[in-house]
Amino acid sequence: MIKYCESIYQTKRWKTREVMVGNVGVGGNNPVRIQSMTTSNTRDVEATIDQVIRLADAGCEIARVTVQGMKEADACEGIKNGLLQRGYTIPIVADIHFFPPAAMRVVDFVDKVRVNPGNFVDKRASFKTIEYNDESYAKEIAKIEEKFTPLVEKCKRLKRSMRIGTNHGSLSDRIMNRYGDTPKGMVESALEFARICRQNDYHDFMFSMKSSNPQVMILAYRLLVAEMIGLGWDYPLHLGVTEAGEGEDGRIKSAMGIGSLLLDGIGDTIRVSLTEDAWNEIDPCKRLISFAKACEGKGVAPFTEDHRNIEAIQRRPVSLPKNFAMHRDGTVVLSAHSKDIQAPDFYKKLGCDVQLGRPKLKISSADCIVVVEKPTSQITPILKNLKEIGVGILSNEPSEDELPLLSLEKALSLHTHQLAKDRFSVSLPQKAPMAVMVKDDPAHQWKIIEEIKPALIFLSPSADKLHYSRQFFDWLQTRKIQIPVILSFHYACSKEDLIIQSAAEFGALFCDGLGDGIWIDAPYDVEFLRNLSFNILQAARMRTSKTDFISCPSCGRTLFDLQDVSKRIRSRTSHLPGVKIAIMGCIVNGPGEMADADFGYVGSKPGMIDLYVGKECIEKDIDFADADDRLVELIKNHGRWVEPELLPTA
């Protein structure tokens, strides 16, 4: 495996150089910095100042504003001066797309410029196949050098910093035709611009590799760091999952992408992009940074990892048990106490419909439950009803119909006892299926698994979940053991921290193809834990249980009230599992992000919406008042619509 982080067996930060953004150091020995972006019209100087102040008061350390033209560039002088007059020294970053002259103007007023290598010089991607030979490709690079060098020289002269910020949704035709719409293409897009910076002896820059897909984002950053290690570079990294959405879903996607990398020691500054008010982004940033800091130095003894592929996601091959309920795309397991099981709404909390008092499975029903206490006569009929519809039942003290869940030591003892009995048996011995729990057992005890051959493994390390699990999966793959593994992690933290921490730790493994199910063991309501489990599986691109929304966080370019529109569209289309809908405020990333969506709703001009199917624009300049209905009609015309289910009665 190519080296992409400081350590694969413990959380240890990859040391980068320090780049100053105004008076704030990023990289080097500095803590991970918090960023956000205003949503106001940048030309409205007072509104933008007010938003930056509110961000700073919430704990934001660097604020970005959109600069799409000369008027916005000139407004930044007033914004910066107005902040200083009010006693705020927070650095301001200008966000540039498509228009280099705006960058040349605004760099006089701001502390940092963000350029998108996919559209700073290149036109918006047409997604057409264009043949480039080495000569024509070199001419394109020369054109970039000609247009980009003046900005590099000016940033160097004024001591301004820069972010070379690649977006998966806005790669150029040139990059996509040579490298594909891939993480490797994202990296090369940034390196083209970085080489020009270095040719001019300019080093006050950093990188970002953003995507709405946490898997793509994780791969891109890893490949970039691997490239930098090979080249001897050490530029800081700005982490973020773009267009993550809102609410719990947005926080889960962001925590999965950003948190996975922070746990590998990668990342110097972060932004959690939410389709909410900008200051709502600061709290999840703080939680992510605090969690990653607490994990620094934690790990396992050094080991060699031979099977994980950081260049492409490869799921570990498994053989699902024939006698126990599991889902091929990720099994959801919930623990249940007797009081939970006896509650009148227990079936509904498991995600089941209820008809005439009996449960009926739905797409988001839990697959298995672990009964915490020994089953009593009061709960046995309830468990029997669940087992009849295909819900798996496990227990530490199982009755005849339940799968035993045993520690490695207890499983070996039972196995040894059974072998002794079988010696005196006339008939062929019947091996009873069991599940084993691997907690913090030392690696030399894992060989017990080869002897007892359980139907299912629950992996539940307590001290260091990520690195212990990676070592265990590498051991399984070396021995070609194809027993499915449920990740079973315990948490004792607030709900807000649970969302962040579980998404980061489960996601770090799921996004590497490791793990076949999820069991979140935490002191919270069964329904909350079920929803969180399904949301994590969906964010990891494993199991889809509802509509997947890709929505940008809004900025000064946004052509409509994105929060309001997002809520309206979600209310009408959230019942379509397997359908991906992108809601984009403008065309900067719109067409590109459509590649990862089935349908797209994109602001094209004031009061007008374009509708997409995949990358193709199907309807242009639809009146804003009609756009929601036309989107639903488009989904229906492509055979992806189902009518919402009526709420069943108990």
XYZ file of C-alpha atoms in Angstrom:
650
model
C 0.000 0.000 0.000
C 1.399 3.393 -0.943
C 2.159 5.732 1.941
C -0.576 8.352 2.327
C -0.414 9.319 6.016
C 2.041 9.494 8.878
C 0.897 6.186 10.405
C -1.599 3.439 9.573
C -1.616 2.071 13.131
C -2.184 5.234 15.159
C -3.631 8.720 14.754
C -0.597 10.923 14.138
C -0.827 14.232 12.274
C 1.003 14.513 8.981
C 3.241 17.546 9.441
C 2.736 20.259 6.835
C 4.349 23.654 6.431
C 2.734 26.703 7.984
C 0.863 29.021 5.610
C -0.336 32.318 7.036
C -3.872 33.424 6.157
C -3.838 36.980 7.421
C -2.910 36.617 11.084
C -3.995 32.956 11.306
C -1.469 30.159 10.761
C -2.673 27.029 8.938
C -0.595 23.848 9.040
C 2.707 23.471 10.849
C 2.198 23.231 14.617
C -1.127 25.076 14.525
C -4.405 23.437 15.590
C -6.905 22.443 12.911
C -8.597 25.691 11.885
C -12.348 26.292 11.414
C -13.718 27.916 8.252
C -17.102 28.881 6.860
C -18.591 31.018 4.095
C -21.076 33.864 3.988
C -24.380 33.450 2.145
C -25.080 37.157 1.633
C -24.684 39.052 -1.623
C -21.066 40.208 -1.416
C -22.040 43.572 -2.940
C -24.114 44.160 0.206
C -21.166 45.208 2.321
C -23.057 45.703 5.612
C -24.934 42.381 5.369
C -21.685 40.541 4.643
C -19.885 42.254 7.534
C -22.736 41.252 9.856
C -22.503 37.606 8.735
C -18.704 37.506 9.152
C -19.023 38.971 12.659
C -21.625 36.379 13.584
C -19.353 33.634 12.231
C -16.356 34.961 14.153
C -18.369 35.209 17.376
C -19.421 31.555 16.921
C -15.774 30.449 16.647
C -15.050 30.658 12.917
C -11.363 31.476 12.318
C -11.370 32.138 8.540
C -14.347 33.432 6.503
C -14.860 33.137 2.758
C -16.961 35.358 0.498
C -17.944 34.747 -3.106
C -16.394 37.060 -5.712
C -17.894 36.480 -9.135
C -17.084 39.863 -10.668
C -15.442 43.276 -10.296
C -18.236 44.775 -8.179
C -17.900 41.975 -5.637
C -14.108 42.364 -5.715
C -14.364 46.084 -4.976
C -16.894 45.420 -2.202
C -14.282 43.342 -0.381
C -12.317 46.509 0.400
C -15.295 47.858 2.318
C -15.912 44.492 3.985
C -12.333 44.164 5.210
C -12.129 47.780 6.390
C -15.545 47.583 8.067
C -14.477 44.504 10.018
C -11.229 46.110 11.155
C -13.114 49.212 12.285
C -15.318 46.966 14.430
C -12.261 45.232 15.918
C -12.479 41.994 13.909
C -9.231 40.732 12.365
C -10.668 37.452 11.047
C -9.015 36.684 7.678
C -11.193 37.019 4.562
C -10.923 34.647 1.598
C -12.198 35.515 -1.888
C -13.824 32.611 -3.746
C -13.095 32.819 -7.496
C -14.642 30.895 -10.400
C -14.408 31.592 -14.156
C -13.094 35.176 -13.950
C -9.323 35.751 -13.355
C -9.623 39.576 -13.510
C -11.722 39.482 -10.319
C -8.934 37.569 -8.572
C -6.345 40.127 -9.685
C -8.474 42.940 -8.283
C -9.637 41.396 -5.016
C -6.190 40.183 -3.920
C -5.465 43.816 -2.966
C -8.135 43.673 -0.255
C -8.352 40.109 1.109
C -6.008 37.760 2.955
C -6.349 34.763 0.671
C -7.741 33.806 -2.728
C -9.370 30.486 -3.538
C -9.099 29.424 -7.177
C -10.877 26.456 -8.735
C -8.428 24.798 -11.165
C -11.344 23.334 -13.089
C -12.700 26.688 -14.194
C -10.177 29.451 -13.457
C -8.934 29.355 -17.058
C -10.906 26.514 -18.665
C -14.477 26.990 -19.809
C -17.299 25.178 -18.083
C -17.085 21.458 -18.882
C -19.165 20.256 -21.833
C -18.701 16.570 -20.852
C -17.933 15.779 -24.509
C -15.191 13.436 -25.626
C -12.315 15.571 -26.866
C -9.111 14.022 -28.134
C -5.945 15.565 -26.692
C -2.510 14.511 -27.912
C 0.602 15.519 -25.982
C 1.062 18.655 -28.082
C -2.502 19.948 -27.703
C -2.464 19.081 -23.984
C 0.788 21.010 -23.534
C -0.768 24.033 -25.261
C -3.640 23.966 -22.740
C -1.152 23.894 -19.854
C 0.726 26.825 -21.418
C -2.551 28.761 -21.545
C -3.123 28.076 -17.842
C 0.397 29.241 -17.053
C -0.145 32.459 -19.000
C -3.424 33.310 -17.225
C -2.528 32.065 -13.735
C 1.063 33.317 -13.344
C 0.107 37.005 -12.906
C -2.055 36.096 -9.885
C 0.744 33.967 -8.419
C 3.217 36.815 -8.818
C 0.851 39.320 -7.218
C 0.045 37.005 -4.275
C 3.768 36.507 -3.739
C 4.453 40.259 -3.854
C 1.601 41.134 -1.472
C 2.221 38.097 0.774
C -1.293 36.772 0.209
C -2.039 33.066 0.517
C -4.007 30.904 -1.891
C -6.081 27.733 -1.918
C -6.014 25.554 -4.999
C -9.464 24.087 -4.470
C -10.477 21.214 -6.748
C -14.163 20.284 -6.903
C -15.259 16.920 -8.242
C -18.223 18.699 -9.816
C -16.210 21.175 -11.872
C -13.319 19.310 -13.483
C -12.331 20.576 -16.929
C -12.933 18.682 -20.175
C -9.156 18.380 -20.547
C -8.734 16.608 -17.196
C -11.795 14.371 -17.647
C -10.721 13.250 -21.106
C -7.264 12.259 -19.924
C -7.910 11.032 -16.363
C -11.671 10.527 -16.220
C -14.087 11.930 -13.680
C -11.939 10.396 -10.956
C -10.033 11.171 -7.744
C -6.817 10.918 -9.772
C -8.180 13.564 -12.147
C -8.991 15.799 -9.176
C -5.421 15.506 -7.919
C -3.841 16.205 -11.308
C -6.095 19.233 -11.772
C -4.638 20.758 -8.593
C -1.048 19.733 -9.332
C -1.120 21.598 -12.661
C -1.670 24.841 -10.761
C 0.704 23.935 -7.924
C 3.576 23.399 -10.369
C 3.091 26.941 -11.677
C 3.196 28.266 -8.104
C 6.436 26.420 -7.455
C 7.987 27.559 -10.735
C 7.526 31.086 -9.408
C 8.956 30.171 -5.992
C 5.552 30.810 -4.407
C 4.699 28.441 -1.557
C 1.979 30.172 0.466
C -0.753 27.892 -0.833
C -2.796 24.923 0.272
C -5.007 22.318 -1.389
C -8.551 21.015 -1.163
C -10.192 18.040 -2.918
C -13.947 18.359 -2.405
C -16.781 16.125 -3.548
C -20.368 15.515 -2.485
C -19.468 11.812 -2.279
C -17.458 11.100 0.910
C -15.767 8.085 -0.710
C -14.505 10.110 -3.673
C -13.386 12.917 -1.359
C -11.453 10.527 0.919
C -9.724 8.832 -2.007
C -8.768 12.166 -3.595
C -7.159 13.560 -0.449
C -5.272 10.318 0.176
C -3.954 10.268 -3.380
C -2.938 13.921 -3.102
C -1.000 13.310 0.126
C 0.631 10.230 -1.425
C 1.707 12.389 -4.381
C 3.059 15.078 -2.053
C 4.992 12.527 0.002
C 6.522 11.188 -3.217
C 7.429 14.708 -4.366
C 8.711 15.852 -0.978
C 5.976 18.514 -0.703
C 4.236 19.495 2.524
C 1.456 21.961 1.695
C -1.505 22.218 4.127
C -4.896 20.666 3.411
C -8.358 22.216 3.687
C -10.927 19.420 4.203
C -14.593 19.438 3.254
C -17.464 17.447 1.748
C -19.207 19.818 -0.632
C -22.995 19.928 -1.068
C -23.428 17.714 2.015
C -27.002 18.903 2.619
C -28.724 19.768 5.892
C -29.579 18.374 9.294
C -28.332 14.987 10.405
C -27.613 13.864 6.831
C -25.329 16.828 6.170
C -23.451 16.328 9.416
C -23.035 12.595 8.787
C -21.630 13.053 5.263
C -19.260 15.760 6.458
C -18.115 13.832 9.525
C -17.583 10.709 7.426
C -15.342 12.453 4.913
C -13.571 14.940 7.174
C -13.468 12.687 10.246
C -12.022 9.698 8.374
C -9.119 11.853 7.199
C -8.562 13.558 10.563
C -8.335 10.100 12.176
C -5.540 9.373 9.684
C -3.801 12.585 10.764
C -4.664 14.380 7.521
C -6.072 17.913 7.488
C -5.121 21.388 8.696
C -8.355 23.357 8.304
C -11.963 22.231 7.804
C -15.369 23.412 6.698
C -18.638 21.544 7.273
C -20.831 22.682 4.344
C -24.490 22.705 5.345
C -27.639 23.969 3.616
C -28.348 25.989 6.743
C -27.338 29.346 8.173
C -23.553 29.581 7.943
C -22.992 29.854 11.719
C -24.622 26.443 12.180
C -21.516 24.965 10.536
C -19.228 25.947 13.399
C -20.529 23.552 16.074
C -19.951 20.335 14.058
C -16.493 21.652 13.102
C -15.626 22.084 16.781
C -16.896 18.600 17.601
C -14.886 17.016 14.782
C -11.683 18.787 15.783
C -12.150 17.947 19.471
C -12.782 14.284 18.650
C -9.743 14.030 16.361
C -7.560 15.732 18.964
C -8.693 13.237 21.617
C -7.704 10.397 19.267
C -4.173 11.675 18.607
C -1.591 9.183 19.792
C -4.123 6.365 20.112
C -3.569 3.219 18.118
C -2.239 -0.325 18.190
C 1.183 -1.911 17.956
C 2.816 -1.455 14.523
C 1.606 -3.876 11.865
C 1.872 -4.266 8.108
C -1.295 -3.703 6.075
C -1.352 -5.748 2.867
C -4.921 -5.651 1.575
C -6.519 -2.202 1.897
C -6.458 -0.287 -1.387
C -6.411 3.508 -1.010
C -6.731 4.065 -4.776
C -10.119 2.346 -5.228
C -12.867 0.991 -2.976
C -12.845 -2.810 -2.905
C -15.333 -4.534 -0.647
C -14.064 -7.555 1.260
C -15.684 -10.708 -0.157
C -17.981 -12.441 2.346
C -20.305 -15.434 2.512
C -23.556 -14.496 4.241
C -24.974 -17.130 6.607
C -27.950 -19.087 5.285
C -29.617 -19.426 8.659
C -29.565 -15.828 9.842
C -31.040 -12.553 8.569
C -28.490 -10.201 6.987
C -28.692 -7.606 4.232
C -26.124 -7.856 1.438
C -25.629 -4.055 1.377
C -25.167 -3.598 5.109
C -27.008 -5.092 8.077
C -28.559 -2.866 10.764
C -28.412 -4.318 14.284
C -30.077 -2.769 17.329
C -29.877 -3.714 20.977
C -33.136 -3.915 22.916
C -33.890 -4.146 26.605
C -37.014 -5.839 27.925
C -38.669 -2.460 28.559
C -38.034 -1.472 24.919
C -39.493 -4.710 23.596
C -42.627 -4.440 25.721
C -43.315 -0.849 24.643
C -46.488 -0.610 22.499
C -44.632 1.168 19.682
C -41.622 -1.198 19.585
C -42.375 -2.579 16.106
C -42.638 0.956 14.706
C -39.362 1.965 16.342
C -37.730 -0.959 14.558
C -39.018 0.560 11.311
C -41.822 -1.943 10.739
C -45.387 -1.322 9.659
C -47.980 -2.747 12.005
C -51.057 -4.549 10.679
C -53.540 -6.120 13.079
C -50.950 -5.971 15.835
C -48.292 -7.834 13.841
C -45.101 -6.364 12.322
C -44.435 -6.062 8.592
C -40.994 -5.299 7.149
C -40.263 -2.025 5.307
C -37.190 -0.839 3.433
C -35.846 0.825 6.573
C -36.652 -1.936 9.079
C -33.850 -3.162 11.340
C -32.429 -6.537 10.268
C -31.454 -7.923 13.675
C -31.909 -7.165 17.334
C -29.718 -8.183 20.243
C -31.804 -8.981 23.312
C -29.856 -7.584 26.257
C -31.525 -9.527 29.094
C -32.590 -13.151 29.122
C -35.930 -13.329 27.269
C -38.993 -13.665 29.506
C -42.433 -15.076 28.789
C -43.722 -11.497 28.282
C -41.410 -10.730 25.373
C -41.113 -14.193 23.782
C -44.258 -13.780 21.593
C -42.994 -10.389 20.380
C -39.647 -11.878 19.402
C -41.431 -14.802 17.730
C -43.449 -12.374 15.556
C -40.241 -10.617 14.501
C -38.458 -13.872 13.732
C -41.375 -15.005 11.543
C -40.991 -11.936 9.270
C -37.219 -12.401 8.969
C -35.717 -10.255 11.747
C -32.692 -11.979 13.292
C -32.615 -12.403 17.075
C -29.371 -12.660 19.036
C -28.771 -12.991 22.752
C -25.976 -13.560 25.249
C -28.341 -16.029 26.937
C -30.245 -17.442 23.989
C -33.327 -19.574 23.988
C -33.822 -22.274 21.377
C -34.784 -19.858 18.555
C -32.006 -17.317 19.044
C -28.454 -17.143 17.756
C -25.969 -17.172 20.649
C -23.605 -14.172 20.797
C -20.490 -15.249 22.683
C -17.053 -13.936 23.535
C -14.102 -15.641 21.818
C -13.167 -17.391 25.055
C -16.703 -18.646 25.736
C -17.164 -19.691 22.112
C -13.967 -21.758 22.225
C -15.067 -23.407 25.479
C -18.446 -24.316 23.978
C -16.778 -25.571 20.801
C -14.342 -27.741 22.779
C -17.196 -29.153 24.877
C -19.177 -29.959 21.724
C -16.202 -31.768 20.169
C -15.856 -33.906 23.285
C -19.562 -34.841 23.119
C -19.328 -35.631 19.409
C -16.658 -38.264 20.019
C -19.284 -40.464 21.638
C -22.053 -39.668 19.163
C -23.208 -42.383 16.748
C -24.735 -39.926 14.243
C -22.886 -37.171 12.382
C -22.360 -34.168 14.669
C -24.514 -31.126 13.977
C -22.571 -27.878 14.479
C -24.822 -25.228 16.050
C -24.336 -21.769 14.473
C -23.024 -18.996 16.708
C -21.881 -15.399 16.551
C -18.716 -14.283 18.295
C -17.802 -10.922 19.782
C -14.218 -9.786 19.239
C -13.607 -7.018 21.765
C -10.059 -6.071 22.743
C -8.719 -9.602 22.345
C -4.999 -9.695 21.490
C -4.196 -10.601 17.878
C -2.768 -14.020 18.766
C -6.220 -15.091 20.032
C -7.919 -14.361 16.693
C -6.818 -17.814 15.469
C -9.693 -19.207 17.568
C -11.996 -17.978 14.779
C -10.369 -20.372 12.307
C -11.163 -23.266 14.628
C -14.731 -22.470 15.672
C -15.862 -21.026 12.300
C -18.701 -18.796 13.580
C -21.566 -17.753 11.327
C -21.032 -14.099 12.168
C -18.415 -11.866 13.841
C -19.151 -8.750 15.875
C -16.098 -6.486 16.038
C -16.246 -4.272 19.129
C -12.906 -2.716 20.159
C -13.180 -0.143 22.939
C -9.924 1.813 23.061
C -9.037 2.369 19.413
C -11.821 1.398 17.036
C -10.266 2.345 13.688
C -6.745 0.906 13.845
C -7.684 -2.252 15.766
C -10.393 -2.936 13.179
C -8.046 -2.342 10.229
C -5.566 -4.804 11.699
C -8.325 -7.378 12.266
C -9.671 -7.073 8.715
C -6.160 -7.406 7.300
C -5.739 -10.601 9.342
C -9.051 -11.978 8.001
C -8.111 -11.200 4.397
C -4.652 -12.735 4.721
C -6.335 -15.991 5.816
C -9.089 -15.645 3.200
C -11.759 -15.838 5.918
C -15.073 -14.706 4.423
C -17.203 -14.589 7.566
C -19.257 -11.357 7.634
C -18.297 -8.771 10.253
C -20.702 -6.416 12.009
C -18.987 -3.300 13.365
C -20.227 -2.889 16.945
C -19.038 0.337 18.559
C -20.032 1.658 21.986
C -20.498 5.366 22.707
C -21.251 7.301 25.889
C -21.517 10.877 24.646
C -24.161 13.440 23.698
C -26.394 12.848 20.677
C -24.630 15.647 18.813
C -21.224 14.061 19.414
C -22.585 10.591 18.663
C -23.624 11.667 15.151
C -20.131 13.066 14.488
C -18.081 10.307 16.099
C -20.037 7.324 14.784
C -20.102 8.724 11.235
C -16.329 9.243 11.370
C -15.405 5.848 12.813
C -17.910 3.606 11.036
C -17.442 5.661 7.872
C -13.655 5.381 7.899
C -14.034 1.591 7.679
C -17.111 1.366 5.430
C -15.515 3.734 2.898
C -12.621 1.270 2.649
C -14.991 -1.642 1.993
C -14.519 -3.014 5.516
C -17.553 -4.087 7.534
C -20.839 -5.739 6.621
C -23.157 -4.147 9.126
C -23.569 -1.609 11.896
C -24.506 -1.844 15.565
C -24.379 1.468 17.429
C -24.396 0.709 21.137
C -25.409 3.953 22.855
C -27.886 4.975 25.594
C -30.489 6.410 23.231
C -33.892 5.596 21.812
C -34.113 2.579 19.491
C -35.684 4.633 16.696
C -32.970 7.320 16.832
C -30.220 4.689 16.640
C -31.974 2.891 13.761
C -32.257 6.088 11.723
C -28.638 7.016 12.460
C -27.489 3.543 11.392
C -29.324 3.683 8.076
C -28.090 7.229 7.441
C -24.478 6.171 7.983
C -24.855 3.213 5.606
C -26.375 5.499 2.973
C -23.661 8.153 3.329
C -21.060 5.399 2.854
C -22.807 4.407 -0.405
C -23.648 0.954 0.918
C -27.396 0.693 1.520
C -30.025 3.143 0.311
C -33.184 3.514 2.387
C -34.413 6.962 1.310
C -33.882 9.662 -1.284
C -30.304 10.936 -1.374
C -30.102 14.729 -1.579
C -27.059 16.654 -2.758
C -27.568 20.326 -1.892
C -25.059 23.151 -1.793
C -24.627 25.325 1.307
C -25.588 28.555 -0.482
C -23.337 31.560 -1.067
C -23.512 34.982 -2.693
C -23.986 33.322 -6.087
C -27.162 31.511 -5.069
C -30.144 32.550 -7.177
C -32.945 31.494 -4.795
C -33.598 30.809 -1.101
C -31.797 27.481 -0.996
C -32.910 26.477 2.498
C -36.579 27.039 1.670
C -36.385 25.305 -1.726
C -34.449 22.372 -0.257
C -37.120 21.846 2.411
C -39.923 22.042 -0.177
C -38.301 19.514 -2.505
C -37.438 17.185 0.363
C -41.038 17.273 1.599
C -42.275 16.109 -1.808
C -39.558 13.617 -2.803
C -37.967 12.161 0.349
C -39.855 8.859 -0.077
C -37.898 7.677 -3.163
C -35.170 5.227 -2.041
C -32.387 4.900 -4.592
C -33.093 8.270 -6.220
C -30.444 11.024 -5.957
C -31.586 14.626 -6.341
C -29.165 17.551 -6.545
C -30.385 21.021 -5.500
C -27.828 23.606 -6.592
C -28.027 27.346 -6.121
C -26.005 28.213 -9.229
C -24.151 26.695 -12.167
C -20.606 26.696 -10.705
C -20.760 23.033 -9.639
C -24.286 22.301 -10.839
C -23.679 20.393 -14.090
C -20.678 18.512 -12.714
C -22.422 17.375 -9.558
C -25.286 16.156 -11.731
C -22.934 13.326 -12.677
C -23.482 11.928 -9.194
C -27.244 12.577 -9.199
C -30.216 11.184 -11.090
C -32.048 14.506 -11.229
C -30.883 18.079 -10.764
C -32.558 21.377 -9.858
C -30.151 24.233 -10.646
C -30.496 28.011 -10.488
C -29.607 29.345 -13.940
C -30.530 33.016 -13.665
C -32.688 35.137 -11.333
C -36.156 33.564 -11.083
C -35.232 30.706 -13.436
C -34.391 27.029 -12.880
C -32.760 24.430 -15.133
C -33.649 20.742 -14.673
C -31.149 17.954 -15.320
C -31.202 14.208 -15.807
C -27.679 13.123 -14.970
C -25.312 15.585 -16.657
C -27.812 16.537 -19.354
C -29.894 19.698 -19.067
C -33.427 18.642 -20.050
C -35.419 21.825 -19.420
C -34.030 25.368 -19.331
C -35.248 28.626 -17.817
C -38.294 27.251 -16.012
C -40.144 29.848 -14.001
C -39.277 29.440 -10.324
C -42.974 29.105 -9.358
C -43.390 26.052 -11.630
C -40.046 24.335 -11.031
C -41.029 22.033 -8.130
C -43.959 20.556 -10.076
C -41.814 20.158 -13.190
C -39.165 18.290 -11.193
C -41.765 15.823 -9.901
C -43.090 15.427 -13.445
C -39.569 14.744 -14.708
C -39.052 12.020 -12.084
C -42.388 10.463 -13.082
C -41.522 10.565 -16.793
C -38.344 8.597 -16.097
C -40.167 5.887 -14.154
C -38.594 6.677 -10.770
C -41.690 7.963 -8.985
C -43.769 6.077 -6.450
C -46.682 7.542 -4.560
C -46.032 8.231 -0.861
C -47.347 5.532 1.455
C -50.297 6.413 3.656
C -49.409 6.185 7.330
C -50.660 2.780 8.547
C -52.855 2.426 11.589
C -51.796 0.165 14.399
